[in-house]
Amino acid sequence: MARDADAARPGIDPDEEAAFLDAIDRWIEREVRPVVVEHDHADRYPTALVEQMKEMGLFGATISRDYGGLGLPATTYAKVVARIASYWMAITGIFNSHLIMAAAVERFGTEAQKRLWLPKFASGEIRGGLALTEPDAGTDLQAIRTTAVRDGDHYVINGTKTWISNGIEGSCFALLVKTDPQAEPRYNGMSFFIAPKGEGFGVGKKFEKLGYKSIDSAELMFDDYRIPADHLIGEVEGQGFFQATGGLELGRINVAARGVGLADGALRLATEYAQIRKTMGKPIAHHQAIQLKLGDMVTRARAARLLTMDAAEAYDRGERCDLEAGMAKYFASEAAQQNSEEAMRIFGGYSYSKEYEIERYYRDALLMCIGEGTNEMQRIIIARQWVKRNPA
């Protein structure tokens, strides 16, 4: 089933894709690897890398070329994310949340909204993210309390969002609110806005996190925040729930690709270490106990990649892919967590030292099991969609 009539995405020439991925690899080797440990340990925002990502077009990766983006299909985008995440997962979040915001505007916005906002999103002139989660509403988006009340040619917004990626460094957000708090069912009263920072838009302090360092996660506060009515995505109230959740398909493919990258990266580090570290007169890679771990790890990483590409291909065909994206996100994130833990065991006591990078993979991986919908919820979504597609 297609998402909408224009949902199918154009492909990419294999040579063009190979050249772009090669450029990403060179950038990782030259610019990312030398600074990742320092930035991660200091929890420092990677300003220089963000500027480089702007120049490479990553903030417009999935935005159509008609609006100044690269127009990459989801399959290529997933490969880019996996490559970067295999060395530093956190920086992929800087452009992922931003691209979900852009996807909401491109898929559901008016033509005037697309022409105004998307070129600025694609260039990175305006960067931001997705403002959905609230202190008492995470997985259950219909429980949000932030409200928008129409006042002439404006809306007045009040409420609080939390755990918002790019909350401090970003300048604009796709903001989910209630325009009719009394609506039944609840999703009929939800609307989605393009919300740039301004008077009445406050930002709290950066949250201190176990992992996912160097990308800011913060609380956003709205106190009589006035926003022009033409910032309502699609300019029709009551469509916000479907606009927001529609973008999560791409978000879950991104998280799955991050999981692939983490699983691959943990495998790479463990494989290298197992051939250097010796016990009983031989590299530990020659011990059966370690071989069993490596065998599981390489299989998980490969399976995660295949599931992720399957979901991305369905997205590119314009098909509804919440089942495929859910399976990819669930499996790949668990693969990342399991591979990072097994790598910690292979590194032994050294895994607990910050001198070795594997501890970062372990800290970062668990977030993939929680973010973009918990894996417990993914399993429910998978089951429901499977039953719906296979009626008795």
Short mmCIF file of N, CA and C in Angstrom, two decimals, residues 55 116 141 194 325 375:
data_model
loop_
_atom_site.label_atom_id
_atom_site.label_comp_id
_atom_site.label_asym_id
_atom_site.label_seq_id
_atom_site.Cartn_x
_atom_site.Cartn_y
_atom_site.Cartn_z
N GLU A 55 28.34 21.63 4.39
CA GLU A 55 28.99 21.72 3.08
C GLU A 55 28.76 20.45 2.25
N LEU A 116 9.37 28.04 0.99
CA LEU A 116 9.95 28.94 1.99
C LEU A 116 10.96 28.23 2.87
N LEU A 141 1.80 9.50 22.30
CA LEU A 141 1.81 10.90 21.83
C LEU A 141 0.46 11.57 22.02
N ILE A 194 5.49 24.41 12.22
CA ILE A 194 6.88 24.80 12.01
C ILE A 194 7.16 25.92 13.01
N ALA A 325 9.98 -1.11 8.92
CA ALA A 325 10.81 -0.18 9.69
C ALA A 325 10.86 -0.59 11.16
N ASN A 375 11.64 -0.58 22.08
CA ASN A 375 11.56 -1.87 21.39
C ASN A 375 10.38 -2.70 21.85
#
